[in-house]
Coordinates of C-alpha atoms and ligand atoms in Angstrom, one line a residue:
M1 CA 45.1 62.6 75.9
S2 CA 46.4 62.4 72.6
I3 CA 47.2 65.4 70.7
L4 CA 44.5 65.2 68.3
A5 CA 41.7 64.3 70.9
R6 CA 43.0 67.3 72.4
D7 CA 42.8 69.5 69.5
L8 CA 39.2 68.0 68.9
N9 CA 38.1 69.0 72.0
R10 CA 39.2 72.4 72.0
M11 CA 38.1 73.2 68.4
L12 CA 34.7 71.9 69.3
N13 CA 34.7 73.2 72.9
P14 CA 37.0 76.6 72.6
A15 CA 36.6 76.9 76.8
Q16 CA 38.5 74.2 77.7
L17 CA 41.3 76.3 76.3
M18 CA 41.3 78.4 79.2
R19 CA 41.2 74.8 81.4
D20 CA 44.2 74.0 79.1
A21 CA 46.0 77.4 80.3
G22 CA 45.3 76.4 83.6
M23 CA 42.1 78.5 84.5
E24 CA 38.7 77.3 84.9
P25 CA 36.2 79.8 83.1
D26 CA 33.5 80.9 84.7
A27 CA 30.0 80.5 82.7
W28 CA 30.0 84.0 81.1
Q29 CA 33.6 83.7 80.0
A30 CA 32.7 79.7 78.8
D31 CA 30.1 81.0 76.7
V32 CA 32.1 84.4 75.2
L33 CA 34.8 81.6 74.0
N34 CA 32.1 78.7 72.4
S35 CA 29.9 81.3 71.0
D36 CA 30.5 81.6 67.0
A37 CA 28.7 85.1 67.0
R38 CA 30.8 87.6 64.5
R39 CA 29.7 90.5 66.2
M40 CA 30.4 90.4 69.9
L41 CA 30.2 93.5 73.0
L42 CA 31.4 92.8 76.2
L43 CA 30.0 95.0 78.5
C44 CA 31.7 94.2 81.8
S45 CA 33.4 95.6 85.5
R46 CA 36.8 96.0 86.3
Q47 CA 38.8 92.9 87.0
S48 CA 35.9 90.8 86.4
G49 CA 38.1 89.0 83.5
K50 CA 37.5 90.2 80.3
S51 CA 41.1 90.8 79.1
T52 CA 41.9 87.3 79.8
T53 CA 39.1 85.8 78.4
C54 CA 39.8 87.8 74.7
A55 CA 43.4 86.4 75.4
A56 CA 41.9 82.9 75.0
L57 CA 40.0 83.7 72.4
A58 CA 42.5 85.5 70.7
V59 CA 45.1 82.0 71.0
N60 CA 42.2 80.0 70.0
Q61 CA 41.5 81.7 66.8
A62 CA 45.4 81.8 65.8
I63 CA 45.5 78.0 66.9
Y64 CA 43.1 76.9 64.9
D65 CA 42.0 79.3 62.1
P66 CA 45.5 80.7 60.8
G67 CA 45.5 84.2 60.0
L68 CA 45.9 87.5 61.2
V69 CA 44.8 88.4 64.9
L70 CA 44.5 92.1 66.1
L71 CA 44.4 93.7 69.6
I72 CA 43.8 97.3 69.7
A73 CA 43.2 99.4 73.0
P74 CA 42.7 103.6 73.1
A75 CA 46.7 103.3 74.1
Q76 CA 49.9 101.0 73.0
R77 CA 50.4 100.8 76.7
Q78 CA 46.4 99.1 77.3
S79 CA 47.0 96.6 73.7
S80 CA 50.5 95.5 75.5
E81 CA 48.7 95.0 78.4
L82 CA 46.1 92.5 76.6
F83 CA 49.5 91.3 74.3
R84 CA 51.1 90.2 77.5
K85 CA 47.8 88.2 78.4
V86 CA 48.1 86.4 75.1
N87 CA 51.4 85.5 75.8
E88 CA 50.7 84.1 79.1
V89 CA 47.9 81.9 78.1
Y90 CA 50.1 80.7 74.5
R91 CA 52.6 79.5 76.9
A92 CA 50.6 77.6 79.5
L93 CA 49.7 75.2 76.4
P94 CA 51.5 72.1 75.9
D95 CA 51.8 71.3 72.1
V96 CA 50.9 74.4 70.4
P97 CA 52.4 75.8 67.3
R98 CA 56.0 76.7 67.6
I99 CA 56.8 80.1 67.7
V100 CA 58.8 81.8 65.0
Q101 CA 59.1 85.3 65.4
E102 CA 58.2 87.3 68.3
S103 CA 59.0 90.7 69.9
A104 CA 57.1 93.1 72.5
M105 CA 54.1 93.7 70.2
R106 CA 53.8 90.8 68.1
L107 CA 53.9 87.0 68.2
E108 CA 53.8 85.3 64.6
L109 CA 53.4 81.1 64.8
A110 CA 54.5 78.4 62.7
N111 CA 50.7 78.0 60.9
G112 CA 51.3 81.4 59.2
S113 CA 49.4 83.1 62.5
R114 CA 50.1 86.5 63.5
I115 CA 48.8 88.1 66.9
I116 CA 49.6 91.4 66.7
A117 CA 49.2 94.6 69.3
L118 CA 48.5 97.7 68.0
P119 CA 48.2 101.3 69.2
G120 CA 44.5 103.0 69.1
T121 CA 45.8 105.6 66.3
E122 CA 43.9 105.5 63.0
G123 CA 47.2 105.7 60.8
T124 CA 48.6 102.7 62.1
I125 CA 45.7 100.9 62.0
R126 CA 45.3 101.5 58.2
G127 CA 47.8 99.3 57.3
Y128 CA 46.8 96.2 58.2
S129 CA 43.8 94.1 56.2
G130 CA 42.3 90.7 55.8
A131 CA 42.0 90.3 59.4
K132 CA 40.5 87.3 61.3
T133 CA 39.4 88.5 64.3
V134 CA 40.3 92.2 66.0
I135 CA 39.9 92.7 69.4
V136 CA 39.5 96.0 70.9
D137 CA 39.8 96.8 74.4
E138 CA 38.7 99.2 76.4
A139 CA 36.8 100.0 73.4
S140 CA 33.9 102.7 74.7
R141 CA 37.2 104.7 75.1
V142 CA 38.6 104.2 71.5
D143 CA 36.9 106.8 68.9
N144 CA 34.9 106.7 66.0
A145 CA 37.2 107.4 63.6
L146 CA 39.2 104.5 64.6
F147 CA 36.1 102.0 64.9
A148 CA 35.5 103.3 61.2
A149 CA 38.6 102.5 60.2
V150 CA 38.8 99.1 61.9
R151 CA 35.4 97.3 60.4
P152 CA 36.9 97.3 56.6
M153 CA 39.7 94.6 57.6
L154 CA 37.1 92.3 58.7
A155 CA 35.5 92.6 54.8
T156 CA 37.1 90.2 52.5
T157 CA 37.4 87.7 55.5
Q158 CA 33.7 87.2 57.4
G159 CA 35.9 87.9 60.2
R160 CA 35.1 88.2 64.0
F161 CA 34.9 91.5 66.1
V162 CA 34.9 91.8 69.6
A163 CA 34.9 94.9 72.0
L164 CA 35.6 94.5 75.7
T165 CA 35.1 97.6 77.9
T166 CA 33.8 99.2 81.0
P167 CA 31.1 101.5 80.1
Y168 CA 32.2 105.1 79.7
G169 CA 29.2 107.8 79.8
K170 CA 25.9 107.8 77.3
R171 CA 28.6 108.6 74.1
G172 CA 30.3 107.0 71.4
W173 CA 30.3 104.5 69.0
F174 CA 30.2 101.1 71.5
Y175 CA 27.3 103.1 73.7
E176 CA 24.9 103.3 70.4
A177 CA 26.0 99.9 69.4
W178 CA 25.0 98.5 72.7
E179 CA 22.0 100.8 72.8
H180 CA 20.4 100.2 69.6
G181 CA 22.9 98.3 67.2
Q182 CA 21.9 95.4 65.4
G183 CA 23.6 92.2 64.9
W184 CA 25.1 92.6 68.0
E185 CA 25.7 89.6 70.9
R186 CA 26.0 91.1 73.9
T187 CA 27.2 90.3 77.0
M188 CA 27.1 91.6 80.3
V189 CA 29.0 91.1 83.8
T190 CA 29.1 93.6 87.0
A191 CA 31.1 92.8 89.7
A192 CA 28.5 91.4 92.0
D193 CA 28.7 88.5 89.2
C194 CA 32.5 87.7 89.4
P195 CA 33.2 85.8 91.8
R196 CA 36.7 86.3 92.6
I197 CA 35.1 89.6 93.6
D198 CA 35.1 89.9 97.2
P199 CA 31.0 92.1 98.2
V200 CA 32.6 93.6 101.3
W201 CA 35.0 94.8 99.5
L202 CA 33.0 96.0 96.6
E203 CA 30.6 98.0 99.5
E204 CA 34.4 99.2 100.6
E205 CA 35.3 100.7 97.3
R206 CA 31.7 102.2 96.6
A207 CA 32.3 104.4 99.5
L208 CA 35.9 105.8 98.3
I209 CA 35.3 105.6 94.6
G210 CA 31.9 107.5 95.1
D211 CA 28.5 106.0 93.7
W212 CA 28.5 107.7 90.5
Q213 CA 32.1 106.2 89.2
F214 CA 31.1 102.6 91.4
R215 CA 28.0 102.1 89.4
Q216 CA 30.4 103.2 85.5
E217 CA 33.1 101.0 86.8
Y218 CA 31.3 98.1 89.0
G219 CA 27.8 97.9 87.7
C220 CA 28.4 98.5 84.0
E221 CA 25.7 102.0 83.6
F222 CA 26.6 104.2 80.9
V223 CA 26.4 107.2 83.6
D224 CA 26.2 110.9 82.1
T225 CA 29.9 112.1 81.9
D226 CA 30.6 114.4 85.1
E227 CA 31.3 117.1 83.0
Q228 CA 27.6 117.0 81.2
F229 CA 25.8 119.7 82.0
F230 CA 22.5 118.3 81.6
A231 CA 21.6 115.1 82.0
S232 CA 21.2 112.4 78.4
E233 CA 17.5 111.5 79.6
L234 CA 16.5 115.1 80.0
I235 CA 17.9 116.2 76.9
E236 CA 16.1 113.1 74.9
A237 CA 12.8 113.8 76.5
A238 CA 13.2 117.7 75.2
L239 CA 13.4 116.4 71.7
T240 CA 10.6 115.5 69.7
S241 CA 9.8 114.8 65.7
E242 CA 6.5 116.5 66.1
V243 CA 7.7 119.9 65.6
T244 CA 7.9 121.2 62.0
P245 CA 11.2 123.1 61.5
L246 CA 11.1 126.4 60.4
W247 CA 13.9 125.7 58.2
S248 CA 13.9 122.2 56.3
Ligands
LIG301 N1 38.1 82.0 85.5 C1 39.3 82.6 86.1 N2 40.0 82.4 86.9 C2 40.8 82.5 87.9 N3 41.2 83.7 88.0 C3 40.6 84.5 86.7 C4 40.1 84.2 85.6 N4 39.5 85.6 85.0 C5 40.1 85.9 85.2 N5 40.9 85.8 86.2 C6 42.3 86.7 86.9 O1 41.3 88.3 87.1 C7 42.4 88.6 87.3 C8 41.4 89.8 86.3 O2 41.2 89.4 84.8 P1 41.3 90.6 83.8 O3 42.6 91.2 83.9 O4 41.3 89.6 82.1 O5 40.2 90.8 84.2 P2 39.9 92.6 82.8 O6 38.2 92.4 83.1 O7 40.2 93.0 82.2 O8 40.1 93.9 84.3 P3 40.5 95.5 83.9 O9 39.4 96.3 83.7 O10 41.7 95.9 85.0 O11 40.8 95.3 82.6 C9 43.7 88.3 86.3 O12 44.5 88.5 87.4 C10 43.0 87.1 85.7 O13 44.0 86.3 85.6
LIG302 MG1 41.3 94.3 81.4

């Protein structure tokens, strides 16, 4: 296939980029890569392949719609891990723009694109604007202030915001967006949906880590945090709008 035909094929079908990098995408991975939604929530089991998918999405963006791509996570170690996957995908692809500058957290391409991994501290994030894509890994553990600092970066670019995570209790902006938010494209992938996770191993894991943690890590359930005294359902059931407050 000529380079032009390959580029055209990847532009029309971005999941092709993952194949070109040597990995056949699962159906949900192909759907995420081929989606043109601007706001995406991925609620996925441990080891289901969510970071790999978003690494391919970041690379596709950087090659075919040059600009700034930011990778964010609660801690630098986690955004570095996503960046490492970006690097792996990029280096596995033939005929891509030359890398003009690189460091442990940053890749700059000859087409002007930059892919930068940042730690989840609000101060560091605020220095960046005009992002084409922002990807937030371990998103349910990213605090609300950071989420609020990230969104304006996309204001001038109509850029894409992708949040990927396992659940982490019934709290925080990711939980709210998943349960009640509007305008999000949602993708949920449990461990049982992942062809690479052995069902026998999964049952052993359930016995090892206990049902509560298993449901969170592998079942995509927003289970209540273990330090919470009352279950969220009980609290919600106890609230009513039918009683007039004594003081308004
Ligand atoms: N479509 C695929 N085909 C083959 N291997 C895949 C595919 N998708 C992901 N993998 C592999 O599965 C493993 C887990 O992928 P990845 O790290 O992206 O998952 P994750 O959901 O981010 O995991 P974690 O919860 O640990 O962060 C990696 O070794 C990755 O290379
Ligand atoms: Mg991951």
